[in-house]
Coordinates of C-alpha atoms in Angstrom, one line a residue:
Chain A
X1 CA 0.0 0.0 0.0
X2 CA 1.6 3.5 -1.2
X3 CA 1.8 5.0 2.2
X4 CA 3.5 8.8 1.5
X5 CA 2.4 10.5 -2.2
X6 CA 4.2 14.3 -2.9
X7 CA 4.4 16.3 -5.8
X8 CA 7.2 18.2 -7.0
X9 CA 8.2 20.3 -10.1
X10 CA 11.5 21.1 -11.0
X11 CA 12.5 24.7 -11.6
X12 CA 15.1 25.8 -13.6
X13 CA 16.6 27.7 -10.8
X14 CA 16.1 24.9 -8.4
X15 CA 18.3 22.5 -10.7
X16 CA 21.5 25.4 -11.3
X17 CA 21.1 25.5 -7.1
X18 CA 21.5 22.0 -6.9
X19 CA 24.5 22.2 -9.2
X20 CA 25.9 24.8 -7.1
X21 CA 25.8 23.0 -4.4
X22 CA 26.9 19.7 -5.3
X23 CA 29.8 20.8 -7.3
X24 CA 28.4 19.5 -10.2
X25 CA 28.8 21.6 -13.5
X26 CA 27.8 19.4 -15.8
X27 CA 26.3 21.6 -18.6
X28 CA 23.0 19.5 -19.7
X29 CA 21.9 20.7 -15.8
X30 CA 22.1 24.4 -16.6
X31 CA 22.0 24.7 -20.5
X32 CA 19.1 23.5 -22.7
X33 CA 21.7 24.2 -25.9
X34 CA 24.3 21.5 -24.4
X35 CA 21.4 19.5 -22.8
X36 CA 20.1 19.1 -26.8
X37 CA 23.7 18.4 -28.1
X38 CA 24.2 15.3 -25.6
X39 CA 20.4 13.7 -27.3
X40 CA 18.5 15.1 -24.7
X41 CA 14.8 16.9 -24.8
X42 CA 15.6 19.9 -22.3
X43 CA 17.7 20.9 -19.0
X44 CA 18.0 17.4 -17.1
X45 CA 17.4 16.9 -13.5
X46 CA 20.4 15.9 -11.5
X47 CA 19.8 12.3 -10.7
X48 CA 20.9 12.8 -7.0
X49 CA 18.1 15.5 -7.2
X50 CA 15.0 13.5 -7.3
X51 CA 15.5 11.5 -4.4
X52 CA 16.8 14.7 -2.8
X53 CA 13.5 16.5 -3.0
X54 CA 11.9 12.7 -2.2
X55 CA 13.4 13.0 1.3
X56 CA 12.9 16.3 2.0
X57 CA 9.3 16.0 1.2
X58 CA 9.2 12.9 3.4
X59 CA 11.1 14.9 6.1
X60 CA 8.5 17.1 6.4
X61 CA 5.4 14.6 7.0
X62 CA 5.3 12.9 10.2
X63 CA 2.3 11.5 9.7
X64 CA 3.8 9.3 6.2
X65 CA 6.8 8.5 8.6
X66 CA 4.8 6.6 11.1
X67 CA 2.7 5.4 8.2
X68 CA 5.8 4.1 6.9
X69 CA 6.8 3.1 10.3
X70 CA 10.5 4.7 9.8
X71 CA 9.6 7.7 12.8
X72 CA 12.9 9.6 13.0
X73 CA 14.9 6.9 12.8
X74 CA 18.2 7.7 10.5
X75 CA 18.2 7.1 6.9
X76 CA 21.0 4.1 6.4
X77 CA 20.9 3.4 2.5
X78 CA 19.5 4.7 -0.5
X79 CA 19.9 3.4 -3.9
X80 CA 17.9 4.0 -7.4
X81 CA 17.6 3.5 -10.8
X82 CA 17.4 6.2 -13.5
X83 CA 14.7 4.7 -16.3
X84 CA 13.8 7.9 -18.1
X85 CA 15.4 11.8 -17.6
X86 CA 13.1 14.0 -15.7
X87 CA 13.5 17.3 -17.1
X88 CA 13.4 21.0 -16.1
X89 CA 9.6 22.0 -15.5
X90 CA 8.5 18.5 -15.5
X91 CA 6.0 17.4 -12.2
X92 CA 6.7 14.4 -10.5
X93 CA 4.4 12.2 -8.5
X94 CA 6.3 10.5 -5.6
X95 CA 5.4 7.2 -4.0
X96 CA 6.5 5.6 -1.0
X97 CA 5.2 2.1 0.4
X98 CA 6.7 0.1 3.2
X99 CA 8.3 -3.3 2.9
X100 CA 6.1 -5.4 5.3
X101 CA 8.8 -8.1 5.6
X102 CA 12.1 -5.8 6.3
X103 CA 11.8 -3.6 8.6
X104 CA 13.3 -0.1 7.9
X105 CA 13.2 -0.6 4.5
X106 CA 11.1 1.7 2.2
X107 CA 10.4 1.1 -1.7
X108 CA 9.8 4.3 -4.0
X109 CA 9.0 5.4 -7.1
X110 CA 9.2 9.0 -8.8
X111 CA 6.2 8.9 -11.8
X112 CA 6.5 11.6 -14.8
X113 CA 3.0 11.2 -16.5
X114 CA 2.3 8.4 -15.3
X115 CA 5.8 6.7 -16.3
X116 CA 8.5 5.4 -13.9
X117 CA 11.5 7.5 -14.0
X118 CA 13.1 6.7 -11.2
X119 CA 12.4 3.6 -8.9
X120 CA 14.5 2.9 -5.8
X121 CA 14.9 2.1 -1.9
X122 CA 15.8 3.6 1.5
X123 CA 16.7 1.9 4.0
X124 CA 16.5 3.1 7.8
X125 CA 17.4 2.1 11.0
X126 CA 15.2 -1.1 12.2
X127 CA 13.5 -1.1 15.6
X128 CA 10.5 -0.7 16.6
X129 CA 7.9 0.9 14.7
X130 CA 7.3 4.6 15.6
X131 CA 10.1 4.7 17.6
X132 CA 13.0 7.3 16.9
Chain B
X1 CA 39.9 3.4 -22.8
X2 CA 43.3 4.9 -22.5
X3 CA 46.3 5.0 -20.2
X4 CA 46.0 2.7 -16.6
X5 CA 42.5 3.8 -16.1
X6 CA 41.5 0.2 -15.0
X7 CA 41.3 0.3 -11.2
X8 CA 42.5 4.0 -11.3
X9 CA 42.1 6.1 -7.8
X10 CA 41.0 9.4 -7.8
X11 CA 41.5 11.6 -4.6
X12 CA 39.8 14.9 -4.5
X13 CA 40.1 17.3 -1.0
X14 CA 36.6 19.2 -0.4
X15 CA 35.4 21.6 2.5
X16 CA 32.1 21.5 3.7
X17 CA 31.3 25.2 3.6
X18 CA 27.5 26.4 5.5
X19 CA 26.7 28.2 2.2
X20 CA 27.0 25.1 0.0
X21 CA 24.6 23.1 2.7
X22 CA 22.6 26.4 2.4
X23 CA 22.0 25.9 -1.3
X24 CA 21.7 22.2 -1.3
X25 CA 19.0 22.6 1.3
X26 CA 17.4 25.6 -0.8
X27 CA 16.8 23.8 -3.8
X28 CA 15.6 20.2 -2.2
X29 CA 13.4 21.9 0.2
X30 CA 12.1 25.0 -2.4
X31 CA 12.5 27.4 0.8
X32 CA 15.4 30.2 1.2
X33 CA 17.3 28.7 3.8
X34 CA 20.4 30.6 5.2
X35 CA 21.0 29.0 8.0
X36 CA 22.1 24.9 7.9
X37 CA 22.0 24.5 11.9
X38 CA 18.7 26.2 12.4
X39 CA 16.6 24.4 9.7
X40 CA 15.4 21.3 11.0
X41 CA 16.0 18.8 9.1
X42 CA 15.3 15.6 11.2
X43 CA 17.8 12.4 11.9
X44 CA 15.8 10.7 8.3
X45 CA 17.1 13.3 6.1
X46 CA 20.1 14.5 7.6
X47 CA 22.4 11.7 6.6
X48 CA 21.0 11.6 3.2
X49 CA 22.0 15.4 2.9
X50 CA 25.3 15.9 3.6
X51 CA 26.8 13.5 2.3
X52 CA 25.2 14.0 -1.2
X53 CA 26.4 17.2 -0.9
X54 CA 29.7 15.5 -0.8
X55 CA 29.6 12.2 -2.7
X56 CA 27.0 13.8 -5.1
X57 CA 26.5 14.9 -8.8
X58 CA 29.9 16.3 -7.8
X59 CA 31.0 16.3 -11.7
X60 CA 30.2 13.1 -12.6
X61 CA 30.7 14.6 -15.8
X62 CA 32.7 15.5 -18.8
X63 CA 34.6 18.3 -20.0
X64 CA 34.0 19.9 -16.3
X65 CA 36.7 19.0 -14.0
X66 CA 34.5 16.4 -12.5
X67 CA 35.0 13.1 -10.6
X68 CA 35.4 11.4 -13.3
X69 CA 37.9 13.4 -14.3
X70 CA 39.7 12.7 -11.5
X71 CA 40.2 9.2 -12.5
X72 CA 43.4 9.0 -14.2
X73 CA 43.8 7.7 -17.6
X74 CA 40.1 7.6 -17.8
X75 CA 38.8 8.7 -21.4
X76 CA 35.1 9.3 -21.3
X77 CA 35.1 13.0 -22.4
X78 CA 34.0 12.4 -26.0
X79 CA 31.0 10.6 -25.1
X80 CA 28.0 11.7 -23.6
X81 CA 27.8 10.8 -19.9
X82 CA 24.6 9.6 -18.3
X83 CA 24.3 8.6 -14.7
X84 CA 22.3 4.9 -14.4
X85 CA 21.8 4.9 -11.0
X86 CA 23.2 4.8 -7.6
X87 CA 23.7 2.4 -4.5
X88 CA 24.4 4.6 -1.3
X89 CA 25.0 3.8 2.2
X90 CA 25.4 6.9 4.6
X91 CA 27.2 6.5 8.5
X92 CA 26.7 10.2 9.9
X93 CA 26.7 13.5 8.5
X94 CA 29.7 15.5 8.7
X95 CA 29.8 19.0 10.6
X96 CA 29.4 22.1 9.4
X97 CA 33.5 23.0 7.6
X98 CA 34.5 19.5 8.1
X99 CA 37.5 18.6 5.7
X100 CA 36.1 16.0 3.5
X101 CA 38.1 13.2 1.5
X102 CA 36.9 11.3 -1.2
X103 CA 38.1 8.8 -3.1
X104 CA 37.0 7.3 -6.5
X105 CA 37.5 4.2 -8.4
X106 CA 37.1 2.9 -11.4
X107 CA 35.9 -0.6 -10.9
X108 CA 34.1 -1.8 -14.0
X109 CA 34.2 -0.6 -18.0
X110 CA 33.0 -2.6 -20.4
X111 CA 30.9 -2.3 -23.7
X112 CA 27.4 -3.0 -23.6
X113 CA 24.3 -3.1 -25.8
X114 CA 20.9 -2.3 -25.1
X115 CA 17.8 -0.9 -26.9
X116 CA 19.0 2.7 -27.6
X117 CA 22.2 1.0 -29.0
X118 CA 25.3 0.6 -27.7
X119 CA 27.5 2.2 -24.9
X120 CA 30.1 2.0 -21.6
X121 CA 29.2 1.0 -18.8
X122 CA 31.2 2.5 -16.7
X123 CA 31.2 1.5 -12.4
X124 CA 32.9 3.7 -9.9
X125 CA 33.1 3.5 -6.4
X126 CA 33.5 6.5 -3.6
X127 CA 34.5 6.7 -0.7
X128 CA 34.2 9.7 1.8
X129 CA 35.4 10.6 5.0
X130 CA 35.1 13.8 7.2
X131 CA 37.7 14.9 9.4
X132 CA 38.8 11.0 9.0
X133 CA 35.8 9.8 10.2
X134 CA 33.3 7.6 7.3
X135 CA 31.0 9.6 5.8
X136 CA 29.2 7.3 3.2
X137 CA 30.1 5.0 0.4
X138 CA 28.3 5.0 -2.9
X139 CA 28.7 2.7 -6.2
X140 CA 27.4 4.2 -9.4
X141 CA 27.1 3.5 -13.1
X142 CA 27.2 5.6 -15.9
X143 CA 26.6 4.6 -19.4
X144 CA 28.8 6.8 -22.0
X145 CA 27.5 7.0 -25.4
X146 CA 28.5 8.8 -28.5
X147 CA 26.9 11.7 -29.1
X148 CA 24.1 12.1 -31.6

């Protein structure tokens, strides 16, 4: 069951942030010229980016943390697959579901129309469910 | 492939500056944030944060005096560079203007095809450590492709 669903869209300005901040110059992240001359539609979405804005979505619902039964308990892993670029002004639908076998352990999903871009897991501290 | 870049070991020396946290956290959270220590990010995210910051899209790239540049003898910079995802496992986040190391290596490159054609599939492994304490450790793959 898909316990935590946000929305984000991707500015422009957000993305050359990002890029600021991760010391990442790559130019198909801040040009839509260079972006075109590597075979791609637009300005590309850093791939640490999505899961990024994932987790700072999720950080600020409490009430899809204890749904996921992760509380506050520290992030331990992460890992993800890049299907499809998500680009510049494109909305992605987040989906998080818990893994009812593994504690701790969280399966996502970031949707552009309704296509899988990026599909993944997190992995947190195990314990006790609601506990921090 | 060129030179000895099987196996090569990049080693890049990074500070942890408040402004750089200041902008990672502006543009994940879509607030103006100015201050790292007062926003309150909570033990899930924290982890996840700084040491992205560190391992991150840090120049994965081409032509941009990225990681992969750092790998010696590596010669990707006439393709075009696509990151295919990421395995990361985080220990603690660093403090604020912590020294961070981190250290790349090329461990896989070999030609593959799939159905957009043919490419490299590159695998590097990171390491990074704050102050000499482990930060987080992160295997990714890239797929290098000629340019349309």
């Amino acid at each position: 069951m898909t316990a935590f669903r946000a929305r984000r869209t991707f500015h422009p300005v957000d993305i050359a942030l990002f890029s600021a901040a991760t010391w990442n110059p790559h130019r198909i992240h801040l040009d839509e010229q260079s972006a075109r001359a590597d075979g791609l539609p637009g300005i590309v979405v850093q791939s640490h980016f999505v899961p990024a804005a994932l987790l700072a979505a999720l950080d600020g619902d409490r009430d899809a943390r204890g749904r996921l039964g992760i509380g506050d308990r520290p992030l331990r892993a992460i890992s993800w697959r890049n299907r499809r670029p998500v680009l510049a002004g494109e909305t992605v639908l987040y989906e998080a579901s818990a893994e009812d076998d593994e504690p701790g352990s969280v399966t996502w999903r970031a949707l552009v129309d309704g296509e899988v871009a990026t599909d993944g897991r997190l992995g947190f501290d195990p314990g006790e469910p609601g506990g921090s | 492939m060129t030179g000895d870049a099987p196996g090569a070991v990049g080693h890049e020396v990074l500070r942890l500056w408040p402004s750089d946290l200041c902008r990672f956290l502006s543009a994940t959270t879509g607030q103006a944030v100015h201050d790292p220590e007062a926003f309150p990010l909570t033990a899930a995210f924290a982890p996840f944060a700084h040491p992205v910051w560190a391992i991150g899209g840090a120049a994965d790239h081409p032509d941009d005096g990225g990681s992969l540049d750092a790998l010696p003898g590596l010669d990707h910079r006439s393709g075009a560079v696509m990151g295919l995802g990421q395995e990361i496992e985080v220990a603690a986040p660093p403090p604020n203007g912590a020294v961070l190391e981190r250290r790349s290596q090329l461990t896989g490159d070999e030609p593959k095809t799939g159905s957009t054609g043919s490419f490299r599939l590159l695998t590097v492994r990171r390491e990074v450590v704050a102050d000499g304490r482990p930060i987080a450790t992160q295997l990714e793959r890239f797929a290098v492709r000629d340019r349309p």
